[in-house]
Short mmCIF file of C-alpha atoms in Angstrom, two decimals:
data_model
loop_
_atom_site.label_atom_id
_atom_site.label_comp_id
_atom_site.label_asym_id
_atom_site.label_seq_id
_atom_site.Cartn_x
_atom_site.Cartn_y
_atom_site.Cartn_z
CA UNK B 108 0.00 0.00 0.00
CA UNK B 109 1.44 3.81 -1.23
CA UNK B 110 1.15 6.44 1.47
CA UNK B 111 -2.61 8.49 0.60
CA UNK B 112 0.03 11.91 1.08
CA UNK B 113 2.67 13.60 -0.71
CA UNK B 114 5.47 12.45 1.61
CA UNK B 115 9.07 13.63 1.60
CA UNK B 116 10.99 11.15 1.19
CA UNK B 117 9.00 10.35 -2.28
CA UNK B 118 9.75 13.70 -3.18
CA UNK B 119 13.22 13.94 -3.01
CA UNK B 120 13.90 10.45 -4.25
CA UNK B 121 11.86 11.82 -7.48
CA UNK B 122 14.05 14.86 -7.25
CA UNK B 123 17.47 13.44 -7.16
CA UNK B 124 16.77 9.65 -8.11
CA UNK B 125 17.97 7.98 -4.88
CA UNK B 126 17.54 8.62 -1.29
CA UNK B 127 18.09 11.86 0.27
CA UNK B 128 19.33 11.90 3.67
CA UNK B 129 18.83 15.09 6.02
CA UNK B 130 21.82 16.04 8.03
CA UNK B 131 21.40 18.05 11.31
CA UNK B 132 23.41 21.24 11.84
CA UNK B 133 23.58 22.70 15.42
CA UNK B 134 25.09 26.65 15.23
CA UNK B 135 25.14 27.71 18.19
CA UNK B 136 22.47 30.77 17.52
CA UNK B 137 20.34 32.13 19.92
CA UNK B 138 16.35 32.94 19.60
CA UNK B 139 15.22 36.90 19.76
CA UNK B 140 12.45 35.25 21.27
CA UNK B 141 14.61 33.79 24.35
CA UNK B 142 16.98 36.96 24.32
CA UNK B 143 14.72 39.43 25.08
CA UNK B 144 14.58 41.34 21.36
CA UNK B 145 11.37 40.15 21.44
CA UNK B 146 10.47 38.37 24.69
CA UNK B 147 12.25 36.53 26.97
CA UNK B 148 11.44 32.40 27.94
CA UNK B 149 10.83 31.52 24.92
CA UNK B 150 7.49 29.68 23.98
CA UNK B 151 5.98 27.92 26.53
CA UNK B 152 6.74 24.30 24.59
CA UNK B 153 10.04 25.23 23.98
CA UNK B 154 13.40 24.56 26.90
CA UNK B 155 16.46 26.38 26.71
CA UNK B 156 18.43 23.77 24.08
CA UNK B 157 15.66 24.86 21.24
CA UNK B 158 15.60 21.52 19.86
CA UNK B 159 19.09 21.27 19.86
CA UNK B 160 21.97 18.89 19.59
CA UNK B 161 24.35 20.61 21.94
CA UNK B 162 27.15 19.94 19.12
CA UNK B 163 28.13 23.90 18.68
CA UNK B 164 28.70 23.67 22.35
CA UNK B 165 30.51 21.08 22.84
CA UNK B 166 33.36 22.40 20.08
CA UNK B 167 31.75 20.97 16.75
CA UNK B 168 32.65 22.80 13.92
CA UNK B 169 29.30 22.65 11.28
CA UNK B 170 31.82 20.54 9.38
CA UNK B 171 32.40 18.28 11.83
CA UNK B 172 29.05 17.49 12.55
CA UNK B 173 27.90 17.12 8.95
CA UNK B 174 30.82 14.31 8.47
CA UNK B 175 29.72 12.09 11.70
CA UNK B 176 26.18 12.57 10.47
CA UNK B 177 26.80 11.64 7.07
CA UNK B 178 28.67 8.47 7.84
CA UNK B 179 26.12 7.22 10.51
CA UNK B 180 23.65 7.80 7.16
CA UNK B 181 26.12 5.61 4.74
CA UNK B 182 26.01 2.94 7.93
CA UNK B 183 22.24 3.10 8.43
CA UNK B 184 20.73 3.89 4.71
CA UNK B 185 23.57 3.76 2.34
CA UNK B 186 22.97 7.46 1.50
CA UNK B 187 25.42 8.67 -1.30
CA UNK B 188 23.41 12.19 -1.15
CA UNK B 189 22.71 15.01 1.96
CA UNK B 190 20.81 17.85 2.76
CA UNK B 191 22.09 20.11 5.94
CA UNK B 192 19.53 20.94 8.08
CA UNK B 193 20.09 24.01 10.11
CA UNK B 194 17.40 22.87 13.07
CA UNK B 195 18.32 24.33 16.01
CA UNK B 196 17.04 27.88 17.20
CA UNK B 197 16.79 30.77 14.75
CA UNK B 198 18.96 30.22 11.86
CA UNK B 199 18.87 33.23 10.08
CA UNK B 200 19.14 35.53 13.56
CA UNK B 201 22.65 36.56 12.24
CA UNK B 202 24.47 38.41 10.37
CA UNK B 203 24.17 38.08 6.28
CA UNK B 204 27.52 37.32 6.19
CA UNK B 205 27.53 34.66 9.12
CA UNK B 206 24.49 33.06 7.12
CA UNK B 207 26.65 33.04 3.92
CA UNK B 208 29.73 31.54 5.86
CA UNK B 209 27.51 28.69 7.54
CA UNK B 210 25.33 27.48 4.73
CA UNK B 211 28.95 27.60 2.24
CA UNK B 212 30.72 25.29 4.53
CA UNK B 213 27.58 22.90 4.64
CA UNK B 214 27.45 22.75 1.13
CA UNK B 215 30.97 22.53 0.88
CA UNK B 216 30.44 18.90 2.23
CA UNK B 217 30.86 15.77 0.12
CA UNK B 218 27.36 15.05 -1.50
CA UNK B 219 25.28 17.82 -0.19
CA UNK B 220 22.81 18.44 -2.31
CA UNK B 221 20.78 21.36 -0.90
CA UNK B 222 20.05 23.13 3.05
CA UNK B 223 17.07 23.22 4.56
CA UNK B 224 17.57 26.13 6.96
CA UNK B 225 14.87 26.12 10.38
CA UNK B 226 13.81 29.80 11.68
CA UNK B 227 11.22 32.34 12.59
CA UNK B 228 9.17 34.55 9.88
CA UNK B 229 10.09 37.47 12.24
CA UNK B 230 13.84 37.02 11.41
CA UNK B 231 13.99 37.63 7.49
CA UNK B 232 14.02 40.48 5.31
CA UNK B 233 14.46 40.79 1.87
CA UNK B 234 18.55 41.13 2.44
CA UNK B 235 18.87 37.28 4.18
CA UNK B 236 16.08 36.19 1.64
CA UNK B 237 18.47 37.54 -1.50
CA UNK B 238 21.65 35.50 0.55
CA UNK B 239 19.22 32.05 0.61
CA UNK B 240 17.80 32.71 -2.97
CA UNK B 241 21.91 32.39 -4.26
CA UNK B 242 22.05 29.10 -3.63
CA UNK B 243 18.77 28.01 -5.66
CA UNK B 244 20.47 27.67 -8.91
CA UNK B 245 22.64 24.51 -7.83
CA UNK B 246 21.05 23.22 -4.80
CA UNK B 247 17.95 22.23 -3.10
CA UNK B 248 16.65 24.81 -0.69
CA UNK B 249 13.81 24.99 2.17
CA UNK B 250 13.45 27.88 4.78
CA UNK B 251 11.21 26.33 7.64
CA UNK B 252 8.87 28.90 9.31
CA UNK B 253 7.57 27.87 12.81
CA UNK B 254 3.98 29.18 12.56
CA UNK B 255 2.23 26.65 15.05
CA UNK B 256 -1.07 27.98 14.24
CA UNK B 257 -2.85 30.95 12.15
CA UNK B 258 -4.85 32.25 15.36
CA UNK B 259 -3.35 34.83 16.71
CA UNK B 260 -5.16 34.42 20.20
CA UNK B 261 -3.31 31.00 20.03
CA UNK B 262 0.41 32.29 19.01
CA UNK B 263 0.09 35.24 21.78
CA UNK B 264 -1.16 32.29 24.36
CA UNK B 265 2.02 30.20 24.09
CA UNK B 266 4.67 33.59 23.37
CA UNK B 267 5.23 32.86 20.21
CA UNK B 268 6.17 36.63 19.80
CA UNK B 269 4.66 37.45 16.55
CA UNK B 270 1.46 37.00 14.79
CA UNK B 271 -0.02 34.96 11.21
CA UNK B 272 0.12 38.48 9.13
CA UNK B 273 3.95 37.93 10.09
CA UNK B 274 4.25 34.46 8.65
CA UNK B 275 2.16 35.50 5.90
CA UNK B 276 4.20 38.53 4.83
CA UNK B 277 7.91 36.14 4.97
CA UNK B 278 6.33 33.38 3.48
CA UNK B 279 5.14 35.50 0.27
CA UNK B 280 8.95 37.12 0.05
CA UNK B 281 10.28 33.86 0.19
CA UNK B 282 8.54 32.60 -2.35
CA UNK B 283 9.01 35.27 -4.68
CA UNK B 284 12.56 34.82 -4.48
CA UNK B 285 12.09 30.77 -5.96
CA UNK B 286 12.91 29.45 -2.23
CA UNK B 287 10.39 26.81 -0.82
CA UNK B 288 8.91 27.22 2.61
CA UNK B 289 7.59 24.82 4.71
CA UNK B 290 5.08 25.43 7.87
CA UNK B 291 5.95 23.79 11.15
CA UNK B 292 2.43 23.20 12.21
CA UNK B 293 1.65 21.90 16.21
CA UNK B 294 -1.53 20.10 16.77
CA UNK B 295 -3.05 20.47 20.44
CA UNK B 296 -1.99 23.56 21.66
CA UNK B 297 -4.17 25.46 24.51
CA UNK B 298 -7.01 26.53 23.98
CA UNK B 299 -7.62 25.24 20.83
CA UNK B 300 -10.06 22.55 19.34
CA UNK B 301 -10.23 20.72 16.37
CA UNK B 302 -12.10 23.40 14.58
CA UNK B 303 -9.61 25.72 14.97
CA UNK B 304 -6.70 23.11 14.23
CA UNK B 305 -8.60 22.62 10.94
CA UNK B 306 -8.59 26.09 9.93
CA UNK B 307 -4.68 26.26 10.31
CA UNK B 308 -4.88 24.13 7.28
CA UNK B 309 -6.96 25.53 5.31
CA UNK B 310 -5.27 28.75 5.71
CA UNK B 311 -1.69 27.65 5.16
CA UNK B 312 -3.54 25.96 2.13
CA UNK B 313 -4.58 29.08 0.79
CA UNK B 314 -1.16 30.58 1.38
CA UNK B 315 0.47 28.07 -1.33
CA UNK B 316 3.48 26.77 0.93
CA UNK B 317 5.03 24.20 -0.32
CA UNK B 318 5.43 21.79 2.45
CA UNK B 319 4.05 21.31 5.68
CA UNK B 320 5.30 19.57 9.09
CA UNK B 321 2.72 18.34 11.62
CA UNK B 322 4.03 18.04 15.08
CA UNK B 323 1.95 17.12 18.29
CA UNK B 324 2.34 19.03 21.40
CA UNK B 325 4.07 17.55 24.25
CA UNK B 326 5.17 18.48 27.19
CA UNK B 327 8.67 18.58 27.94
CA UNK B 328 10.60 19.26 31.26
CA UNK B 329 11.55 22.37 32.74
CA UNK B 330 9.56 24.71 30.84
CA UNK B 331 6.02 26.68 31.39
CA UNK B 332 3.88 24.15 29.80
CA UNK B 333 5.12 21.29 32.08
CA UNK B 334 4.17 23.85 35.00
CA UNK B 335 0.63 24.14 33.47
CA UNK B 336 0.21 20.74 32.84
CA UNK B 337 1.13 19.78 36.32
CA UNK B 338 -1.08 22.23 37.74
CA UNK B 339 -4.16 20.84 35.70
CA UNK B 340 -4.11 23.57 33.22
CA UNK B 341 -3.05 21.77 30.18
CA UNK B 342 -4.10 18.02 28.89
CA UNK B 343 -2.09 16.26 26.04
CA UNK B 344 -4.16 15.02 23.27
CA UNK B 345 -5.04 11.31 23.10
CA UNK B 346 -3.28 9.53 20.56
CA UNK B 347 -6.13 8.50 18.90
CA UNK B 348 -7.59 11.67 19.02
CA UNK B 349 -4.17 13.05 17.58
CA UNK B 350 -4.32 10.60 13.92
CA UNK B 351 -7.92 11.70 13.50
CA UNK B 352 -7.12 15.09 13.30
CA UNK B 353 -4.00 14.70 11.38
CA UNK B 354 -6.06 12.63 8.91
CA UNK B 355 -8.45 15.63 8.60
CA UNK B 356 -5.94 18.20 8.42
CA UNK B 357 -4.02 16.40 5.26
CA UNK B 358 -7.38 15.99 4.04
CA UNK B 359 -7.47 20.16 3.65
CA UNK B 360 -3.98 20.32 2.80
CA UNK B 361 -3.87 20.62 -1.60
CA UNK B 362 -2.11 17.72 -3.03
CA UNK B 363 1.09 19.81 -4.15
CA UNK B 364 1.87 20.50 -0.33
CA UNK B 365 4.65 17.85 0.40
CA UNK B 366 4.32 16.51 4.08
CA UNK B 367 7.61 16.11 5.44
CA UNK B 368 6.57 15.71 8.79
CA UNK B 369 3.16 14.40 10.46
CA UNK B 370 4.44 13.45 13.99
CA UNK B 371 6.67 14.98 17.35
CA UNK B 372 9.60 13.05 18.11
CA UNK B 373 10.71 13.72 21.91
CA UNK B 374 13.83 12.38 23.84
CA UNK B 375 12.86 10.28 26.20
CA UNK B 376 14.59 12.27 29.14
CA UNK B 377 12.45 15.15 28.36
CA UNK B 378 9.60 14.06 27.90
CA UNK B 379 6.77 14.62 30.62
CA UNK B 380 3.91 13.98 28.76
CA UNK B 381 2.01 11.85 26.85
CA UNK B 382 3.92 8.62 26.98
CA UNK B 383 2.91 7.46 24.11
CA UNK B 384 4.39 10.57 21.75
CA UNK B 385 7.33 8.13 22.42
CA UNK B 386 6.25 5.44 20.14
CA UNK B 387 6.23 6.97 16.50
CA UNK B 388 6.14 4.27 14.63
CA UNK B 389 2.70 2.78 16.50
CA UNK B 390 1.06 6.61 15.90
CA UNK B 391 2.60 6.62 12.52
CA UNK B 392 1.20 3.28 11.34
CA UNK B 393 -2.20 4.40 13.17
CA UNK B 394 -2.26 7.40 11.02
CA UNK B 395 -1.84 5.13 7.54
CA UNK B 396 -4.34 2.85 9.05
CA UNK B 397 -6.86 5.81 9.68
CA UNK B 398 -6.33 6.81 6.08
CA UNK B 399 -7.69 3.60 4.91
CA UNK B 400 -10.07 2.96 7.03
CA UNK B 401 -11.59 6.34 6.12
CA UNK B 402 -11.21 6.17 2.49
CA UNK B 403 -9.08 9.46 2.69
CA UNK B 404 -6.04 11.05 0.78
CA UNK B 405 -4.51 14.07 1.09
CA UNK B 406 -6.53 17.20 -0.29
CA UNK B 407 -9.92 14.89 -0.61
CA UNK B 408 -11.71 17.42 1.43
CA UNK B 409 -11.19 20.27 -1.02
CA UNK B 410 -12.78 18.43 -3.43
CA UNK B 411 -9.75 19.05 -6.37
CA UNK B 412 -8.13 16.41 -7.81
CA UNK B 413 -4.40 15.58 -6.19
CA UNK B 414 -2.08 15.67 -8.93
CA UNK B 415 1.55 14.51 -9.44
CA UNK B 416 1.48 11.88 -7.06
CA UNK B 417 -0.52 8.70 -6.53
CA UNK B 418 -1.04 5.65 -4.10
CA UNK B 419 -2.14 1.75 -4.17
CA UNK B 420 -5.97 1.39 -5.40
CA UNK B 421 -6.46 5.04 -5.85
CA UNK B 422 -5.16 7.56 -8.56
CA UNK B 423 -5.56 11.13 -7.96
#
């Protein structure tokens, strides 16, 4: 049975004719959101290593951590090709010229093929967009906007520090300048219910990004959502309750959108709550069993027909 989305591994195996592997670049950068150029804390999700490996730290040069990365990839997949992914933080909170000097040594790596580059729609402007745009011509780029959600009561409930006009505005720049953009999307935050989750995708729909990732919310240690959830203030969503609205939102999103995402992925050591976020492969096989039970695909709800991609017993 085909996956009933437009997944990303499909994608860039149609791309480049072999497996892709994504390699993941710590810097070191900090978060204007965390430094006080914005707000200080953070989001309420988020603890101080911002989903970080702790390489920079710990005296990694980016080139150093792209070469044990890429030969734990030959080990495990036989990868020939790499993308660098600049994850942690804000990786555009720099300098143009510290951008320039990061994403060249990256690429500078032995079978790099493009970057995918992690940050906030409040730290572009057209001057970092024209330094990401130079390296469309020979390689494979993604800037990843952490939106969370397009209701600004939402974003203003967890600090997010900005609101959806702001994602809005960078993701139409980016764009323009022939970069893709994908939407980190997180499913469960407070205060909202599936209604509301559901309108994130249609909206981001509407926007035309060109990928999406779908993360759950979970709570990890040490930061304010822990304190709310251990004060009764915050319940994780069931993880049945989590595939059916994935299934709906892919349902919304069109069938150009490529999904490279449609879980969280905790550490273990971090991780408060739910248990079960631990176990991706049981919620991912969950979700592909949800599609077929329900007879649905990615984009069925918009009632177009899904092109340029197409699954086991049903052509789109």
């Amino acid at each position: 049975m085909g996956r009933r989305y437009n997944d990303y591994n499909a994608y860039l195996k149609g791309l480049f004719g072999e497996r892709v592997q994504k390699i993941i670049v710590d810097t070191g950068l900090g978060c204007p959101n965390r430094d006080g150029t914005i707000g200080r804390g953070g989001c309420i999700y988020c603890n101080s290593k911002g989903s970080g490996s702790g390489l920079w730290q710990r005296g990694f040069s980016i080139t150093e951590q792209i070469e044990v990365g890429r030969k734990a990839m030959i080990r495990r997949y036989k990868a020939k090709k790499f993308q660098a992914y600049f994850q942690s933080y804000t990786n555009t909170y720099t300098s143009c010229e510290h951008m320039k000097t990061m994403y060249d040594e990256a690429l500078a790596a032995q079978g790099m093929v493009g970057i995918a580059v992690g940050t906030r729609p409040d730290c572009v402007d057209p001057d970092k967009i024209a330094v990401l745009a130079s390296y469309v011509k020979n390689y494979l780029v993604w800037v990843e906007y952490g939106l969370q959600s397009v209701h600004d009561q939402t974003l203003a409930r967890i600090n997010r520090g900005h609101d959806f006009a702001c994602f809005a505005r960078a993701t139409q720049m980016t764009r323009e300048a022939g970069i893709n953009v994908c939407a980190h999307i997180i499913l469960g935050l407070p205060g909202e219910d599936k209604a509301m989750m559901l309108e994130t995708a249609r909206k981001i729909g509407d926007l035309g990004i060109d990928g999406v990732k779908i993360h759950l919310l979970y709570v990890v240690k040490g930061t304010p959502l822990e304190t709310m959830w251990k004060a009764g203030q915050y319940q994780c969503l069931g993880q049945q309750e989590y595939v059916d609205i994935v299934c709906d939102f892919l349902a919304l999103l069109p069938g150009n959108v490529i999904v490279q995402r449609i879980t969280g992925d905790p550490h273990p050591d971090e991780l408060a709550d739910p248990r079960w976020a631990l176990d991706r492969t049981a919620t991912f096989k969950m979700i592909h069993e949800t599609l077929e039970k329900r007879d649905l695909w990615q984009g069925k709800a918009l009632g177009k027909p899904t092109k340029g991609w197409s699954f086991t017993g049903v052509e789109k």
